[in-house]
Coordinates of C-alpha atoms in Angstrom, one line a residue:
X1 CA 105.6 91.4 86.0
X2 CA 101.6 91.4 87.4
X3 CA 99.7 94.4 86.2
X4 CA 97.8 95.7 89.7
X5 CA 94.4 97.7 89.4
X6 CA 92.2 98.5 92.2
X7 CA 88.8 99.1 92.4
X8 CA 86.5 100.1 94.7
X9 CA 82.5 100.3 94.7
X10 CA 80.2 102.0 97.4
X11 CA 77.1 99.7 98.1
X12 CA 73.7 100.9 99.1
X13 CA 72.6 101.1 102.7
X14 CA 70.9 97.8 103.4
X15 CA 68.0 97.0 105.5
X16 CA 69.9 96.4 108.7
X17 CA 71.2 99.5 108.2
X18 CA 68.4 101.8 107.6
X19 CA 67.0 99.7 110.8
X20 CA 69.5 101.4 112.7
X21 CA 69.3 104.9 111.4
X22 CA 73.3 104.9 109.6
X23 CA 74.2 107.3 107.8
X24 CA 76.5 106.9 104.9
X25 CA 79.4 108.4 105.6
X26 CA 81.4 107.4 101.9
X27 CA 81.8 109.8 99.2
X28 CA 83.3 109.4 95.4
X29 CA 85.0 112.1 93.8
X30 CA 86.3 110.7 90.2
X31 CA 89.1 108.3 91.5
X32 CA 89.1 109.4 95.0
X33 CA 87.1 107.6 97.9
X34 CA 86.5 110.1 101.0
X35 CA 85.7 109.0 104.8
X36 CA 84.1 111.3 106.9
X37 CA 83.8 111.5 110.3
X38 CA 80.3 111.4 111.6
X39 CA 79.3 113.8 113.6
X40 CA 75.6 114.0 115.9
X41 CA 73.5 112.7 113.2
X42 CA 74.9 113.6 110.3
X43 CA 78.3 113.2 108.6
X44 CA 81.2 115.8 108.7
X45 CA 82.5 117.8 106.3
X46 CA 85.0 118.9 108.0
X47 CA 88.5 118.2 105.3
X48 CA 90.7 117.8 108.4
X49 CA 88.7 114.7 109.9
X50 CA 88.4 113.6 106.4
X51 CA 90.3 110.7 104.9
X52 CA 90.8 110.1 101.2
X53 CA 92.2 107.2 99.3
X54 CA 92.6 107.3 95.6
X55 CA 92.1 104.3 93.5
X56 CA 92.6 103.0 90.1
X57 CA 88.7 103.2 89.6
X58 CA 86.2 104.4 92.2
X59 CA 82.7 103.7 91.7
X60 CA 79.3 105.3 93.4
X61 CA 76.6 102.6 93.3
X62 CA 74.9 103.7 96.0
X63 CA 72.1 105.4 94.8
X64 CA 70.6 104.7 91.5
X65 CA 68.9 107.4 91.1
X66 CA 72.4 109.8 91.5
X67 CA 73.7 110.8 87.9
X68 CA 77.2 109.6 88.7
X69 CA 75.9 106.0 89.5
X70 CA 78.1 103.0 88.7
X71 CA 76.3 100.4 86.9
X72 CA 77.0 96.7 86.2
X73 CA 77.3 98.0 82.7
X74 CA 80.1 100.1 83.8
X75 CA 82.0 98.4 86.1
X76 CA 82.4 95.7 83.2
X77 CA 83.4 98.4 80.7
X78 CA 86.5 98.9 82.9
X79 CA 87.1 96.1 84.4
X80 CA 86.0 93.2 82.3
X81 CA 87.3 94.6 79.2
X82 CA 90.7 94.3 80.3
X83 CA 90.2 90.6 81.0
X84 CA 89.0 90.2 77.9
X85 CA 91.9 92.4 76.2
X86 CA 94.3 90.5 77.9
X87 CA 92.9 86.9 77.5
X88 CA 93.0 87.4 73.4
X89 CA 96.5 88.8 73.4
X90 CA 97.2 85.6 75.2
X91 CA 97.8 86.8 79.0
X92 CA 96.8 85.4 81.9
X93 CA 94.1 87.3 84.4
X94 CA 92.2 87.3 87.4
X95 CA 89.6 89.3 89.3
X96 CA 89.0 88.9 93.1
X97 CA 86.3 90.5 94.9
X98 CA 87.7 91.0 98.0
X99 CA 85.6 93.1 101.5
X100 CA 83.6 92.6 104.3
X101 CA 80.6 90.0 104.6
X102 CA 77.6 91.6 103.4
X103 CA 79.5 94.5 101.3
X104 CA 78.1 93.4 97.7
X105 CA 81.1 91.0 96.2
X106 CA 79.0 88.3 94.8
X107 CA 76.4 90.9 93.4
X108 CA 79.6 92.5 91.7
X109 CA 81.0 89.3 90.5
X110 CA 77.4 87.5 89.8
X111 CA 74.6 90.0 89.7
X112 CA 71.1 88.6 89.9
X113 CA 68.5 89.2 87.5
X114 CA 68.5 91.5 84.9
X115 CA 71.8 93.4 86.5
X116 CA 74.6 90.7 85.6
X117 CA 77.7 90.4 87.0
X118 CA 81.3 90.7 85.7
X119 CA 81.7 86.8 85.4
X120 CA 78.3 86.0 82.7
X121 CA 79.6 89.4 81.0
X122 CA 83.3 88.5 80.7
X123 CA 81.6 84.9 79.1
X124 CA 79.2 86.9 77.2
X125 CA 82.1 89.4 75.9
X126 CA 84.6 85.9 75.2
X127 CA 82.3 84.4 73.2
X128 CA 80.7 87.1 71.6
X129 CA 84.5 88.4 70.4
X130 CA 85.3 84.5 69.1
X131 CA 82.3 85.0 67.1
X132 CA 83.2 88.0 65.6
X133 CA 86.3 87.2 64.7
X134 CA 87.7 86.7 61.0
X135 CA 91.2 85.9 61.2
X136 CA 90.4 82.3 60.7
X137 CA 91.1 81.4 64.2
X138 CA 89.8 78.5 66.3
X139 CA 88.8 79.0 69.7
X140 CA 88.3 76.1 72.8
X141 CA 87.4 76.7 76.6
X142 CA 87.5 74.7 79.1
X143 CA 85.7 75.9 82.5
X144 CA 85.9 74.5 86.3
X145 CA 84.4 75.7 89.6
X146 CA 85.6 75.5 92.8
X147 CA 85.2 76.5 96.5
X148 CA 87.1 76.5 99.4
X149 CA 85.5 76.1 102.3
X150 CA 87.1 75.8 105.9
X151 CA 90.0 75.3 104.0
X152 CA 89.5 72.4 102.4
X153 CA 88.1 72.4 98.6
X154 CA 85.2 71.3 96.8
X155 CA 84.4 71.0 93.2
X156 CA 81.2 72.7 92.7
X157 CA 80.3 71.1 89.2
X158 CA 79.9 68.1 90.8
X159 CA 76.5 66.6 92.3
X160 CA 77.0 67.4 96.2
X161 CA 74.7 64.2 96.7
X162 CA 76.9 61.9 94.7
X163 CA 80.1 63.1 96.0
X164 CA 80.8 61.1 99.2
X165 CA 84.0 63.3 100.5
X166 CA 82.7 67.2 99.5
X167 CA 85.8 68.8 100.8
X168 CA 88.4 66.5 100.0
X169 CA 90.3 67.8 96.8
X170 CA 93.9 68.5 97.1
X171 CA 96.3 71.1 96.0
X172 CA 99.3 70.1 94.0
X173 CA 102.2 71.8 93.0
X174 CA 103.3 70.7 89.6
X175 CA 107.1 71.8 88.7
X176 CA 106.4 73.6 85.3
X177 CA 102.8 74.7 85.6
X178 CA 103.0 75.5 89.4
X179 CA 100.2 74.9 91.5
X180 CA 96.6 73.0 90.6
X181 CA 93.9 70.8 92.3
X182 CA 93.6 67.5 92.0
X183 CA 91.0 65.7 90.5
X184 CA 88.8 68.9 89.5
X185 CA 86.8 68.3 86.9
X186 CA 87.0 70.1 83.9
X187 CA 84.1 71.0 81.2
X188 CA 84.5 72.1 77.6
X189 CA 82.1 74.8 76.6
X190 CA 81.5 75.8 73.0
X191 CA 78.5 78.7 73.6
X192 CA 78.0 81.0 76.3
X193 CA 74.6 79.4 77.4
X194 CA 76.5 76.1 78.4
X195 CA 78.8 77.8 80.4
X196 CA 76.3 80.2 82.5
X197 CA 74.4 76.2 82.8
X198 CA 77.8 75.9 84.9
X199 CA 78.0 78.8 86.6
X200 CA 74.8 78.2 88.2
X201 CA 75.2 74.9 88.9
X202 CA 78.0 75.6 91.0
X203 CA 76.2 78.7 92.5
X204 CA 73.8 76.2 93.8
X205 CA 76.1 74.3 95.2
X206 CA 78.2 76.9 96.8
X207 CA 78.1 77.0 100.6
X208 CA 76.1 80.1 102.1
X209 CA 74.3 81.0 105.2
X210 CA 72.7 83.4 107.5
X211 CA 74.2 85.7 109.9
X212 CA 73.0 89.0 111.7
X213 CA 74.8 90.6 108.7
X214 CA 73.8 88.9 105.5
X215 CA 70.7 86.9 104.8
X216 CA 72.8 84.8 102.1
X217 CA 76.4 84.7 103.8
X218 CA 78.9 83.4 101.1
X219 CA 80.9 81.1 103.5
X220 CA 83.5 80.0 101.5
X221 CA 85.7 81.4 98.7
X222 CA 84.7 80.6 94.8
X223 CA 87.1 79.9 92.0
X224 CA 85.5 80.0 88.3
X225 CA 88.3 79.5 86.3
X226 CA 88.8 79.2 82.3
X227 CA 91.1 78.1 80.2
X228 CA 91.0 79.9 76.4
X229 CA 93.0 78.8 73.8
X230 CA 93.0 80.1 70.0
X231 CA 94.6 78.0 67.6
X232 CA 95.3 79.6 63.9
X233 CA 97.5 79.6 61.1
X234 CA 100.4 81.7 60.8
X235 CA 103.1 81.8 58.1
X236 CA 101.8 78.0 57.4
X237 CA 102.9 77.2 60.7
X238 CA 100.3 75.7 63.2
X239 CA 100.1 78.2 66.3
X240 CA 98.3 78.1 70.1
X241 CA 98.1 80.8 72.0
X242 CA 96.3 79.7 75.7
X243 CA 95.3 81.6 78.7
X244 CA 93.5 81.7 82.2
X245 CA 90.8 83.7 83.5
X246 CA 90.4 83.6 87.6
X247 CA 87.5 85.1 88.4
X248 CA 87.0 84.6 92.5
X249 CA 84.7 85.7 94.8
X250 CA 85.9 85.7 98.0
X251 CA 84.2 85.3 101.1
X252 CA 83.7 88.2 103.6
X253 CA 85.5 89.1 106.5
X254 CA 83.2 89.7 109.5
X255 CA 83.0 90.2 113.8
X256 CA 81.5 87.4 116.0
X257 CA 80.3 90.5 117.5
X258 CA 78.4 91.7 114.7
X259 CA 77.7 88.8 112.8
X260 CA 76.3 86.6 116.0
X261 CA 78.2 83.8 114.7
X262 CA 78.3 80.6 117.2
X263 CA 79.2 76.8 116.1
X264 CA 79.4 76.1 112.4
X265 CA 79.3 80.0 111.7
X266 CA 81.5 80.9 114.1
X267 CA 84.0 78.5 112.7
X268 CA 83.5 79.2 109.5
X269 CA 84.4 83.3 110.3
X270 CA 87.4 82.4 112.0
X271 CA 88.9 80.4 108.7
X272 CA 87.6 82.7 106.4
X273 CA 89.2 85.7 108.4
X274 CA 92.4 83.6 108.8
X275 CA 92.7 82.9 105.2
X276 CA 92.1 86.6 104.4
X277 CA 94.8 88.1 106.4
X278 CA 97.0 85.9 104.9
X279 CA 96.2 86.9 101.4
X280 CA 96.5 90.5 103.0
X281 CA 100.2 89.5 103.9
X282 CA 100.7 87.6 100.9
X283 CA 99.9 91.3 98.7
X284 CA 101.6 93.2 100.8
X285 CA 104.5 91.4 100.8
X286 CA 104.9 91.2 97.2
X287 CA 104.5 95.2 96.6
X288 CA 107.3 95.1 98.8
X289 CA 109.5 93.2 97.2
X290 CA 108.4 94.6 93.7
X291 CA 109.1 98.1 95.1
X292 CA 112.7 96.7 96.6
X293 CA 113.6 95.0 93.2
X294 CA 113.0 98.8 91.7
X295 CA 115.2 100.9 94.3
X296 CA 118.0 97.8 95.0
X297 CA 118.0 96.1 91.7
X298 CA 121.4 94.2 92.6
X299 CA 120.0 93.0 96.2
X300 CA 119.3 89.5 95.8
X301 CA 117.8 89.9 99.5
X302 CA 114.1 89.0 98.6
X303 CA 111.0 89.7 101.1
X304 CA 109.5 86.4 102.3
X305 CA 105.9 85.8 100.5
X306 CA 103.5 83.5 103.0
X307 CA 102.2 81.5 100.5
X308 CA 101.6 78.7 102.1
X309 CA 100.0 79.8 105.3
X310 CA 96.6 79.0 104.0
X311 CA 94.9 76.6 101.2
X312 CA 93.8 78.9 99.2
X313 CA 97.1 81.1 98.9
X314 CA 98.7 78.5 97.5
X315 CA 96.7 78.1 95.0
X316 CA 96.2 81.5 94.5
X317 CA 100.4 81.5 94.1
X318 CA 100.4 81.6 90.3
X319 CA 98.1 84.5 89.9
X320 CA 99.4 86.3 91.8
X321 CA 103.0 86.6 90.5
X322 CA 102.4 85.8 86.9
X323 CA 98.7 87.3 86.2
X324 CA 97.3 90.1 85.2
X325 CA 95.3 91.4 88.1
X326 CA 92.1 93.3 88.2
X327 CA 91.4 93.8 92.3
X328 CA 87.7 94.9 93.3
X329 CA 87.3 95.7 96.5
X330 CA 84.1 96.5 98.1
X331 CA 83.0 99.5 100.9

């Protein structure tokens, strides 16, 4: 059974909105994230117009200055050490940065300078706990990239200018190991520089651009995936232990009427918010059905899962049901 945590982090204003004069109307109180309802020019405090949602982990990184801001640092203590944790024990585990276009997913998930995201520190961490180690283990990774764009995918560690078909990988269902894309390349990484080489030669290749929201508009959703396995002696028996890290950024759901999308953009919006909703559906459906297998355990009714009502969801179907899940969301 998937282990669920969610997240959620509260961005900065950003210059379009300090252009407009908004106010932040999002407050964190330890788990809790609270809505208030604007009034005049300032927010309400007013509890009975107030909603609150409690999380798994709430995070304020909206001011730096504000002593309980969230760092990069921190989000990676909770989040990526549980990949990490779980990945050595030999679990599966995936992290998707899921919000609205311009909320700060790709930030969370890459970082940029100095402030790193969770996917070099989760390499870092794997690496630097291989290292460390002294049980006389062997470790091997294997890394691939892709992006799925207007729902078809791409393999971003792949030279764009030699590739004469960009978009034209397909996913497979194989009957034991369940879903996979064929003909993604696959690289084997033995130190964490070669593998942030990778990273950002996929970043490079990603497909983003401009809207009235977001000056660099992810417009498709990125896969970085690795495959860990430790290999060891036990008993005088040879042993493997293997497993998968998803780490995906998704793209971000927007309005035509706020992001002025037309053509290509407006396209591109309409794909990325069908493919959302879907994966909205696709969640919801299965805390259904985990909640019915609880209270009916001899129903053998089971709630239909959409899976296949977009690309991406079916690839996303083993994760899903079998992984570990870390979910960050983004306000």
């Amino acid at each position: 059974m998937a282990s669920v945590k969610v997240a959620v982090r509260v961005r900065p204003l950003n210059d379009r909105e300090h252009r407009l004069d908004s106010q932040c109307v999002v407050q964190v109180r330890g788990r809790q994230v609270q809505l208030l309802a604007p009034t005049g020019d300032y927010p309400s405090a007013d509890s009975t117009r107030t909603k609150t949602f409690t999380f798994d982990f709430s995070y304020w990184s909206a001011d730096a200055r504000d002593k309980h801001f969230a760092s990069q640092e921190k989000v990676f203590s909770d989040l990526g050490s549980v990949v990490l944790d779980a990945a050595f024990s030999g679990y599966n585990a995936c992290v998707f940065a899921y919000g609205q276009t311009g909320s700060g997913k790709t930030y969370s998930m890459m970082g940029w300078d100095a402030n790193v995201g969770l996917t070099p520190r989760i390499c870092h961490g794997l690496f630097g706990k291989a290292v460390d180690g002294d049980d006389g283990a062997t470790y091997r990774a294997e890394v691939s990239y892709l992006e799925i764009y207007n729902e078809r995918v791409r393999d971003l560690m792949v030279d764009a200018d030699k590739n004469k078909k960009p978009h034209n990988l397909r996913v497979r269902e194989h009957p034991l190991s369940g879903p996979y894309v064929e003909g993604l390349s696959k690289h084997t990484v033995t130190s964490v520089s070669e593998v942030l080489h990778l990273i950002e030669l996929g970043n490079n290749n990603r497909t983003t651009a401009a809207t009235q929201m977001n000056d660099v508009s992810s417009r498709s959703h990125a896969i970085f995936t690795m495959n860990f396995t430790q290999a060891r002696i036990e008993n005088g028996i040879p042993s493997e232990t293997a497993s998968k890290i998803n780490l995906v950024d998704l793209a971000g759901s927007e309005r035509q009427e706020s992001s002025g999308a037309t053509g290509d953009r407006l396209r591109e919006g309409s794909n990325i918010n069908k493919s959302l909703t879907t994966l909205g559906l696709v969640i919801s459906a299965l805390a259904t059905r985990s909640q019915s297998a609880i209270k009916d355990a001899g129903d053998k009714k089971s709630t239909f899962v959409p899976y296949r009502d977009s690309v991406k969801l079916n690839a996303y179907n083993q994760q899903l049901l079998k992984y570990e899940i870390s979910l960050l969301c983004r306000y």
